[in-house]
PDB file of C-alpha atoms in Angstrom:
ATOM      1  CA  MET A   1      17.452 -12.764 -50.757  1.00 48.00           C
ATOM      2  CA  ARG A   2      14.902 -10.978 -48.615  1.00 46.00           C
ATOM      3  CA  ARG A   3      15.973  -9.713 -45.226  1.00 47.00           C
ATOM      4  CA  ALA A   4      14.068 -10.926 -42.229  1.00 43.00           C
ATOM      5  CA  ARG A   5      11.945  -8.282 -40.600  1.00 41.00           C
ATOM      6  CA  PRO A   6      12.786  -7.382 -36.998  1.00 41.00           C
ATOM      7  CA  ALA A   7      10.473  -8.775 -34.374  1.00 35.00           C
ATOM      8  CA  PRO A   8       7.633  -6.370 -33.616  1.00 33.00           C
ATOM      9  CA  ALA A   9       7.587  -4.536 -30.310  1.00 33.00           C
ATOM     10  CA  ILE A  10       5.300  -5.874 -27.622  1.00 28.00           C
ATOM     11  CA  CYS A  11       2.019  -3.956 -27.787  1.00 32.00           C
ATOM     12  CA  ASN A  12      -1.074  -3.775 -25.648  1.00 32.00           C
ATOM     13  CA  THR A  13      -4.360  -2.280 -26.780  1.00 29.00           C
ATOM     14  CA  VAL A  14      -5.748   0.415 -24.503  1.00 32.00           C
ATOM     15  CA  GLU A  15      -9.226   1.789 -24.998  1.00 32.00           C
ATOM     16  CA  ARG A  16     -10.487   4.728 -22.968  1.00 33.00           C
ATOM     17  CA  ASN A  17     -13.476   7.043 -22.900  1.00 33.00           C
ATOM     18  CA  VAL A  18     -12.880  10.744 -22.383  1.00 33.00           C
ATOM     19  CA  ASP A  19     -14.990  12.207 -19.580  1.00 34.00           C
ATOM     20  CA  VAL A  20     -17.138  15.002 -21.015  1.00 29.00           C
ATOM     21  CA  SER A  21     -18.636  16.077 -17.692  1.00 31.00           C
ATOM     22  CA  ASP A  22     -15.420  17.442 -16.207  1.00 36.00           C
ATOM     23  CA  THR A  23     -15.414  21.238 -15.920  1.00 33.00           C
ATOM     24  CA  ASP A  24     -11.638  21.463 -16.190  1.00 37.00           C
ATOM     25  CA  PRO A  25     -10.831  23.290 -19.466  1.00 36.00           C
ATOM     26  CA  LEU A  26      -8.273  20.561 -20.164  1.00 36.00           C
ATOM     27  CA  GLN A  27     -10.962  17.872 -19.844  1.00 39.00           C
ATOM     28  CA  ARG A  28     -13.703  19.079 -22.188  1.00 40.00           C
ATOM     29  CA  ASP A  29     -13.007  16.983 -25.270  1.00 40.00           C
ATOM     30  CA  ASN A  30     -15.551  14.359 -26.190  1.00 40.00           C
ATOM     31  CA  GLY A  31     -15.070  11.233 -28.188  1.00 40.00           C
ATOM     32  CA  HIS A  32     -13.502   7.837 -28.000  1.00 42.00           C
ATOM     33  CA  VAL A  33      -9.852   6.946 -28.554  1.00 45.00           C
ATOM     34  CA  ALA A  34      -8.309   3.495 -29.010  1.00 47.00           C
ATOM     35  CA  LEU A  35      -4.520   3.457 -28.644  1.00 50.00           C
ATOM     36  CA  GLU A  36      -1.674   1.046 -28.217  1.00 48.00           C
ATOM     37  CA  PHE A  37       1.570   1.624 -26.392  1.00 47.00           C
ATOM     38  CA  SER A  38       4.769  -0.083 -27.442  1.00 46.00           C
ATOM     39  CA  SER A  39       8.242  -0.632 -26.072  1.00 40.00           C
ATOM     40  CA  GLN A  40      10.696   1.174 -28.334  1.00 42.00           C
ATOM     41  CA  GLY A  41      13.367   2.095 -25.817  1.00 41.00           C
ATOM     42  CA  ASN A  42      14.244   1.405 -22.205  1.00 37.00           C
ATOM     43  CA  GLY A  43      10.703   0.827 -21.010  1.00 39.00           C
ATOM     44  CA  LEU A  44       6.994   0.950 -21.643  1.00 37.00           C
ATOM     45  CA  VAL A  45       4.999   4.132 -22.074  1.00 43.00           C
ATOM     46  CA  SER A  46       1.880   4.133 -19.928  1.00 42.00           C
ATOM     47  CA  LEU A  47      -1.016   6.146 -21.278  1.00 44.00           C
ATOM     48  CA  ASN A  48      -2.242   7.088 -17.812  1.00 47.00           C
ATOM     49  CA  GLY A  49       0.852   7.439 -15.692  1.00 48.00           C
ATOM     50  CA  HIS A  50       4.601   7.117 -15.226  1.00 61.00           C
ATOM     51  CA  ARG A  51       5.296   9.466 -18.141  1.00 78.00           C
ATOM     52  CA  PRO A  52       3.913  12.910 -17.256  1.00 87.00           C
ATOM     53  CA  VAL A  53       3.382  15.438 -20.035  1.00 92.00           C
ATOM     54  CA  LEU A  54       3.955  19.149 -19.445  1.00 92.00           C
ATOM     55  CA  VAL A  55       1.036  21.189 -20.783  1.00 93.00           C
ATOM     56  CA  LEU A  56       1.791  24.766 -21.841  1.00 94.00           C
ATOM     57  CA  ASN A  57      -0.777  27.463 -22.444  1.00 93.00           C
ATOM     58  CA  GLN A  58      -0.916  29.138 -25.852  1.00 95.00           C
ATOM     59  CA  ASN A  59       1.500  31.777 -24.544  1.00 93.00           C
ATOM     60  CA  TYR A  60       3.960  29.033 -23.419  1.00 93.00           C
ATOM     61  CA  GLU A  61       3.070  29.519 -19.755  1.00 89.00           C
ATOM     62  CA  PRO A  62       3.250  26.209 -17.821  1.00 89.00           C
ATOM     63  CA  LEU A  63      -0.333  25.251 -17.108  1.00 88.00           C
ATOM     64  CA  HIS A  64      -0.658  21.680 -15.935  1.00 85.00           C
ATOM     65  CA  VAL A  65       0.670  18.128 -16.095  1.00 87.00           C
ATOM     66  CA  ALA A  66      -1.290  15.551 -18.091  1.00 89.00           C
ATOM     67  CA  THR A  67      -1.044  11.849 -18.888  1.00 87.00           C
ATOM     68  CA  VAL A  68       0.243  10.630 -22.237  1.00 87.00           C
ATOM     69  CA  ARG A  69      -3.281   9.592 -23.201  1.00 86.00           C
ATOM     70  CA  ARG A  70      -4.726  12.991 -22.351  1.00 90.00           C
ATOM     71  CA  ALA A  71      -1.997  14.785 -24.293  1.00 92.00           C
ATOM     72  CA  LEU A  72      -2.628  12.622 -27.345  1.00 90.00           C
ATOM     73  CA  VAL A  73      -6.365  13.271 -27.199  1.00 90.00           C
ATOM     74  CA  LEU A  74      -5.678  17.025 -27.242  1.00 93.00           C
ATOM     75  CA  TRP A  75      -3.221  16.648 -30.118  1.00 93.00           C
ATOM     76  CA  LEU A  76      -5.399  14.327 -32.216  1.00 89.00           C
ATOM     77  CA  SER A  77      -8.382  16.649 -31.759  1.00 93.00           C
ATOM     78  CA  GLY A  78      -6.351  19.598 -33.077  1.00 94.00           C
ATOM     79  CA  LYS A  79      -6.318  21.452 -29.764  1.00 95.00           C
ATOM     80  CA  ALA A  80      -2.595  21.159 -29.047  1.00 96.00           C
ATOM     81  CA  GLU A  81       0.752  20.745 -30.746  1.00 96.00           C
ATOM     82  CA  ILE A  82       3.563  18.449 -29.639  1.00 96.00           C
ATOM     83  CA  LEU A  83       6.775  20.341 -28.816  1.00 97.00           C
ATOM     84  CA  GLU A  84       8.915  17.620 -27.213  1.00 95.00           C
ATOM     85  CA  THR A  85       8.747  13.832 -27.065  1.00 93.00           C
ATOM     86  CA  TYR A  86      10.035  10.888 -25.054  1.00 91.00           C
ATOM     87  CA  GLU A  87      12.225   8.217 -26.642  1.00 86.00           C
ATOM     88  CA  HIS A  88       9.302   5.794 -26.848  1.00 82.00           C
ATOM     89  CA  GLU A  89       6.406   5.415 -29.267  1.00 82.00           C
ATOM     90  CA  VAL A  90       2.641   5.217 -28.973  1.00 81.00           C
ATOM     91  CA  ALA A  91       0.592   3.503 -31.684  1.00 74.00           C
ATOM     92  CA  SER A  92      -2.979   3.411 -32.930  1.00 70.00           C
ATOM     93  CA  ALA A  93      -4.346   0.787 -35.311  1.00 72.00           C
ATOM     94  CA  GLN A  94      -3.128   2.745 -38.346  1.00 76.00           C
ATOM     95  CA  ARG A  95      -0.058   4.678 -37.253  1.00 78.00           C
ATOM     96  CA  ARG A  96       2.703   5.266 -34.738  1.00 81.00           C
ATOM     97  CA  PHE A  97       3.949   8.490 -33.233  1.00 79.00           C
ATOM     98  CA  PRO A  98       6.372   9.464 -30.436  1.00 83.00           C
ATOM     99  CA  ALA A  99       5.021   9.775 -26.914  1.00 90.00           C
ATOM    100  CA  PRO A 100       4.733  13.511 -26.117  1.00 93.00           C
ATOM    101  CA  SER A 101       6.625  14.988 -23.177  1.00 93.00           C
ATOM    102  CA  VAL A 102       5.622  18.647 -23.769  1.00 96.00           C
ATOM    103  CA  ILE A 103       2.550  19.974 -25.579  1.00 97.00           C
ATOM    104  CA  ARG A 104       1.209  23.492 -26.172  1.00 97.00           C
ATOM    105  CA  LEU A 105      -2.474  24.378 -26.336  1.00 96.00           C
ATOM    106  CA  LEU A 106      -3.498  26.212 -29.508  1.00 96.00           C
ATOM    107  CA  SER A 107      -6.001  28.430 -27.708  1.00 95.00           C
ATOM    108  CA  LEU A 108      -5.493  30.458 -24.539  1.00 94.00           C
ATOM    109  CA  VAL A 109      -6.916  28.906 -21.371  1.00 90.00           C
ATOM    110  CA  LYS A 110      -7.624  31.078 -18.342  1.00 87.00           C
ATOM    111  CA  ARG A 111      -5.753  29.773 -15.330  1.00 78.00           C
ATOM    112  CA  PRO A 112      -8.029  28.988 -12.389  1.00 75.00           C
ATOM    113  CA  PRO A 113      -7.279  30.697  -9.066  1.00 81.00           C
ATOM    114  CA  VAL A 114      -4.922  28.528  -7.052  1.00 81.00           C
ATOM    115  CA  ARG A 115      -4.154  28.331  -3.342  1.00 88.00           C
ATOM    116  CA  VAL A 116      -1.179  26.565  -1.846  1.00 89.00           C
ATOM    117  CA  LYS A 117      -2.231  23.359  -0.120  1.00 90.00           C
ATOM    118  CA  LEU A 118      -1.794  23.518   3.651  1.00 95.00           C
ATOM    119  CA  CYS A 119       0.504  20.602   4.462  1.00 93.00           C
ATOM    120  CA  ARG A 120       3.743  19.969   6.343  1.00 95.00           C
ATOM    121  CA  ARG A 121       5.978  20.309   3.294  1.00 91.00           C
ATOM    122  CA  GLU A 122       4.499  23.654   2.269  1.00 92.00           C
ATOM    123  CA  VAL A 123       4.694  25.023   5.831  1.00 96.00           C
ATOM    124  CA  PHE A 124       8.380  24.066   6.030  1.00 96.00           C
ATOM    125  CA  LEU A 125       9.028  25.666   2.636  1.00 90.00           C
ATOM    126  CA  ARG A 126       7.251  28.861   3.669  1.00 94.00           C
ATOM    127  CA  ASP A 127       9.367  29.028   6.821  1.00 97.00           C
ATOM    128  CA  ASN A 128      12.559  28.123   4.939  1.00 94.00           C
ATOM    129  CA  TYR A 129      13.035  25.042   7.127  1.00 96.00           C
ATOM    130  CA  THR A 130      13.617  27.334  10.111  1.00 98.00           C
ATOM    131  CA  CYS A 131      12.150  26.997  13.603  1.00 98.00           C
ATOM    132  CA  GLN A 132       9.930  30.030  14.057  1.00 98.00           C
ATOM    133  CA  TYR A 133      10.753  30.224  17.763  1.00 98.00           C
ATOM    134  CA  CYS A 134      14.521  29.816  18.112  1.00 97.00           C
ATOM    135  CA  GLY A 135      15.651  30.363  14.514  1.00 97.00           C
ATOM    136  CA  VAL A 136      17.569  27.097  14.083  1.00 97.00           C
ATOM    137  CA  ARG A 137      17.551  25.810  10.504  1.00 96.00           C
ATOM    138  CA  THR A 138      16.978  22.065  10.233  1.00 95.00           C
ATOM    139  CA  HIS A 139      15.027  19.454   8.308  1.00 93.00           C
ATOM    140  CA  ASP A 140      14.031  17.781  11.587  1.00 95.00           C
ATOM    141  CA  LEU A 141      10.980  19.983  12.132  1.00 97.00           C
ATOM    142  CA  THR A 142       7.481  19.613  13.506  1.00 97.00           C
ATOM    143  CA  ILE A 143       4.278  21.574  12.997  1.00 97.00           C
ATOM    144  CA  ASP A 144       3.106  23.704  15.921  1.00 98.00           C
ATOM    145  CA  HIS A 145      -0.210  25.494  16.329  1.00 98.00           C
ATOM    146  CA  VAL A 146       0.440  28.960  17.770  1.00 98.00           C
ATOM    147  CA  VAL A 147      -2.934  28.875  19.507  1.00 97.00           C
ATOM    148  CA  PRO A 148      -3.138  25.208  20.571  1.00 97.00           C
ATOM    149  CA  ARG A 149      -5.870  23.082  19.033  1.00 95.00           C
ATOM    150  CA  SER A 150      -6.906  22.109  22.571  1.00 94.00           C
ATOM    151  CA  ARG A 151      -7.795  25.767  23.107  1.00 94.00           C
ATOM    152  CA  GLY A 152      -9.763  26.183  19.920  1.00 95.00           C
ATOM    153  CA  GLY A 153      -6.898  27.195  17.672  1.00 96.00           C
ATOM    154  CA  PRO A 154      -7.707  26.625  13.982  1.00 97.00           C
ATOM    155  CA  HIS A 155      -5.649  24.606  11.523  1.00 97.00           C
ATOM    156  CA  THR A 156      -4.972  27.540   9.209  1.00 98.00           C
ATOM    157  CA  TRP A 157      -1.925  29.109   7.600  1.00 97.00           C
ATOM    158  CA  GLU A 158      -2.080  31.950  10.113  1.00 98.00           C
ATOM    159  CA  ASN A 159      -1.939  29.563  13.084  1.00 98.00           C
ATOM    160  CA  VAL A 160       0.686  26.986  12.064  1.00 98.00           C
ATOM    161  CA  VAL A 161       4.466  27.348  12.133  1.00 98.00           C
ATOM    162  CA  SER A 162       7.568  25.211  11.795  1.00 98.00           C
ATOM    163  CA  ALA A 163       9.117  24.331  15.152  1.00 98.00           C
ATOM    164  CA  CYS A 164      12.142  22.288  16.156  1.00 97.00           C
ATOM    165  CA  ARG A 165      11.414  19.426  18.521  1.00 97.00           C
ATOM    166  CA  THR A 166      12.935  21.234  21.499  1.00 97.00           C
ATOM    167  CA  CYS A 167      10.746  24.325  21.061  1.00 98.00           C
ATOM    168  CA  ASN A 168       7.648  22.268  20.317  1.00 97.00           C
ATOM    169  CA  HIS A 169       8.158  20.278  23.526  1.00 96.00           C
ATOM    170  CA  ARG A 170       8.813  23.451  25.525  1.00 96.00           C
ATOM    171  CA  LYS A 171       5.672  25.172  24.269  1.00 96.00           C
ATOM    172  CA  GLY A 172       3.420  22.128  24.487  1.00 93.00           C
ATOM    173  CA  GLY A 173      -0.217  23.144  24.925  1.00 94.00           C
ATOM    174  CA  LYS A 174       0.612  26.597  26.296  1.00 96.00           C
ATOM    175  CA  SER A 175       0.002  29.985  24.759  1.00 95.00           C
ATOM    176  CA  LEU A 176       2.978  32.088  23.689  1.00 96.00           C
ATOM    177  CA  ALA A 177       2.645  34.213  26.813  1.00 96.00           C
ATOM    178  CA  GLU A 178       2.450  31.203  29.111  1.00 96.00           C
ATOM    179  CA  ALA A 179       5.475  29.597  27.475  1.00 96.00           C
ATOM    180  CA  ARG A 180       7.322  32.943  27.427  1.00 96.00           C
ATOM    181  CA  MET A 181       8.125  32.457  23.764  1.00 97.00           C
ATOM    182  CA  GLN A 182       7.957  34.738  20.734  1.00 97.00           C
ATOM    183  CA  LEU A 183       7.599  34.163  17.009  1.00 98.00           C
ATOM    184  CA  LEU A 184      10.300  35.313  14.610  1.00 97.00           C
ATOM    185  CA  ARG A 185       7.508  36.538  12.309  1.00 97.00           C
ATOM    186  CA  GLN A 186       3.773  36.237  11.975  1.00 97.00           C
ATOM    187  CA  PRO A 187       2.653  33.184   9.988  1.00 98.00           C
ATOM    188  CA  PHE A 188       0.886  33.858   6.683  1.00 96.00           C
ATOM    189  CA  GLU A 189      -0.639  32.088   3.702  1.00 95.00           C
ATOM    190  CA  PRO A 190       2.002  31.886   0.944  1.00 92.00           C
ATOM    191  CA  ARG A 191       1.288  32.775  -2.644  1.00 88.00           C
ATOM    192  CA  PRO A 192       1.687  29.937  -5.146  1.00 81.00           C
ATOM    193  CA  GLY A 193       4.888  30.068  -7.153  1.00 73.00           C
ATOM    194  CA  ARG A 194       4.933  30.331 -10.921  1.00 71.00           C
ATOM    195  CA  TYR A 195       5.132  26.556 -11.346  1.00 71.00           C
ATOM    196  CA  TYR A 196       3.031  25.468  -8.387  1.00 73.00           C
ATOM    197  CA  LEU A 197       0.383  23.722 -10.513  1.00 68.00           C
ATOM    198  CA  VAL A 198       3.119  21.708 -12.199  1.00 71.00           C
ATOM    199  CA  GLN A 199       5.173  20.941  -9.107  1.00 67.00           C
ATOM    200  CA  ARG A 200       2.394  19.763  -6.856  1.00 67.00           C
ATOM    201  CA  VAL A 201       1.584  16.748  -9.051  1.00 63.00           C
ATOM    202  CA  LEU A 202       5.168  15.624  -9.637  1.00 63.00           C
ATOM    203  CA  ARG A 203       6.818  12.989  -7.463  1.00 57.00           C
ATOM    204  CA  SER A 204      10.086  12.735  -9.386  1.00 61.00           C
ATOM    205  CA  PRO A 205      12.528  15.118 -11.106  1.00 70.00           C
ATOM    206  CA  VAL A 206      11.243  16.719 -14.283  1.00 76.00           C
ATOM    207  CA  HIS A 207      12.273  15.331 -17.652  1.00 82.00           C
ATOM    208  CA  GLU A 208      15.152  17.182 -19.319  1.00 87.00           C
ATOM    209  CA  SER A 209      12.904  18.170 -22.241  1.00 90.00           C
ATOM    210  CA  TRP A 210      10.872  20.323 -19.825  1.00 89.00           C
ATOM    211  CA  LEU A 211      13.734  22.473 -18.588  1.00 86.00           C
ATOM    212  CA  LYS A 212      13.781  25.077 -21.354  1.00 90.00           C
ATOM    213  CA  PHE A 213      10.095  25.770 -20.679  1.00 90.00           C
ATOM    214  CA  LEU A 214      10.701  26.123 -16.907  1.00 86.00           C
ATOM    215  CA  PRO A 215      13.641  28.557 -16.861  1.00 82.00           C
ATOM    216  CA  ASP A 216      13.311  29.605 -13.209  1.00 71.00           C
ATOM    217  CA  LEU A 217      12.912  26.127 -11.780  1.00 69.00           C
ATOM    218  CA  ASP A 218      15.345  24.960  -9.127  1.00 58.00           C
ATOM    219  CA  VAL A 219      15.932  21.488 -10.574  1.00 51.00           C
ATOM    220  CA  LYS A 220      17.350  20.016  -7.360  1.00 48.00           C
ATOM    221  CA  GLY A 221      14.570  21.259  -5.115  1.00 44.00           C
ATOM    222  CA  GLN A 222      11.977  21.595  -7.875  1.00 48.00           C
ATOM    223  CA  ARG A 223      10.932  25.020  -6.640  1.00 48.00           C
ATOM    224  CA  SER A 224      10.593  28.204  -8.656  1.00 43.00           C
ATOM    225  CA  ARG A 225      13.175  30.771  -7.699  1.00 40.00           C
TER     226      ARG A 225
END
């Protein structure tokens, strides 16, 4: 007596063109890829989101974060190897393979120069969540322009600091001299951490399969130590 086959997983066909005009070294492949994604675990693998893939350089240096689709294009074109996978599967018309979670490029890619994005979160991190006027450490901070914008002060790393609400209100639109206030230290543009390119595109904790490739990452705060 023949055993009944298990019901097939729900699949959706996804067909994408790879952009050949992008100057990013991770976006130079040409060609056309038709893939399916199937539910083989707790959820569905999306080819363009929800399941980020850590991309390592040839020397195992963290380089970028890609989509599942992008990682598979690199692997299928022979430009990368899959080191770690998710618990789900991705399928083409002829075959199935696990969805990659970590891939390594087979040729060395020169990292582009990177600058830390000027935003509230990065200013607070630079200042260690400390008011640069009174020294109180708190997460209830504001951004203050040392030379007020109303007086022509620029919105640059060298002119923005973290300030508690009390100090920000006290200083207002005055200069430091007028407000009789001093900075704890001069503001500066921070250097990007080792994993900055990876961290800036993540909105959730990293997958456990990434951790051995990010040995200095503070998992809770997702900052390189």
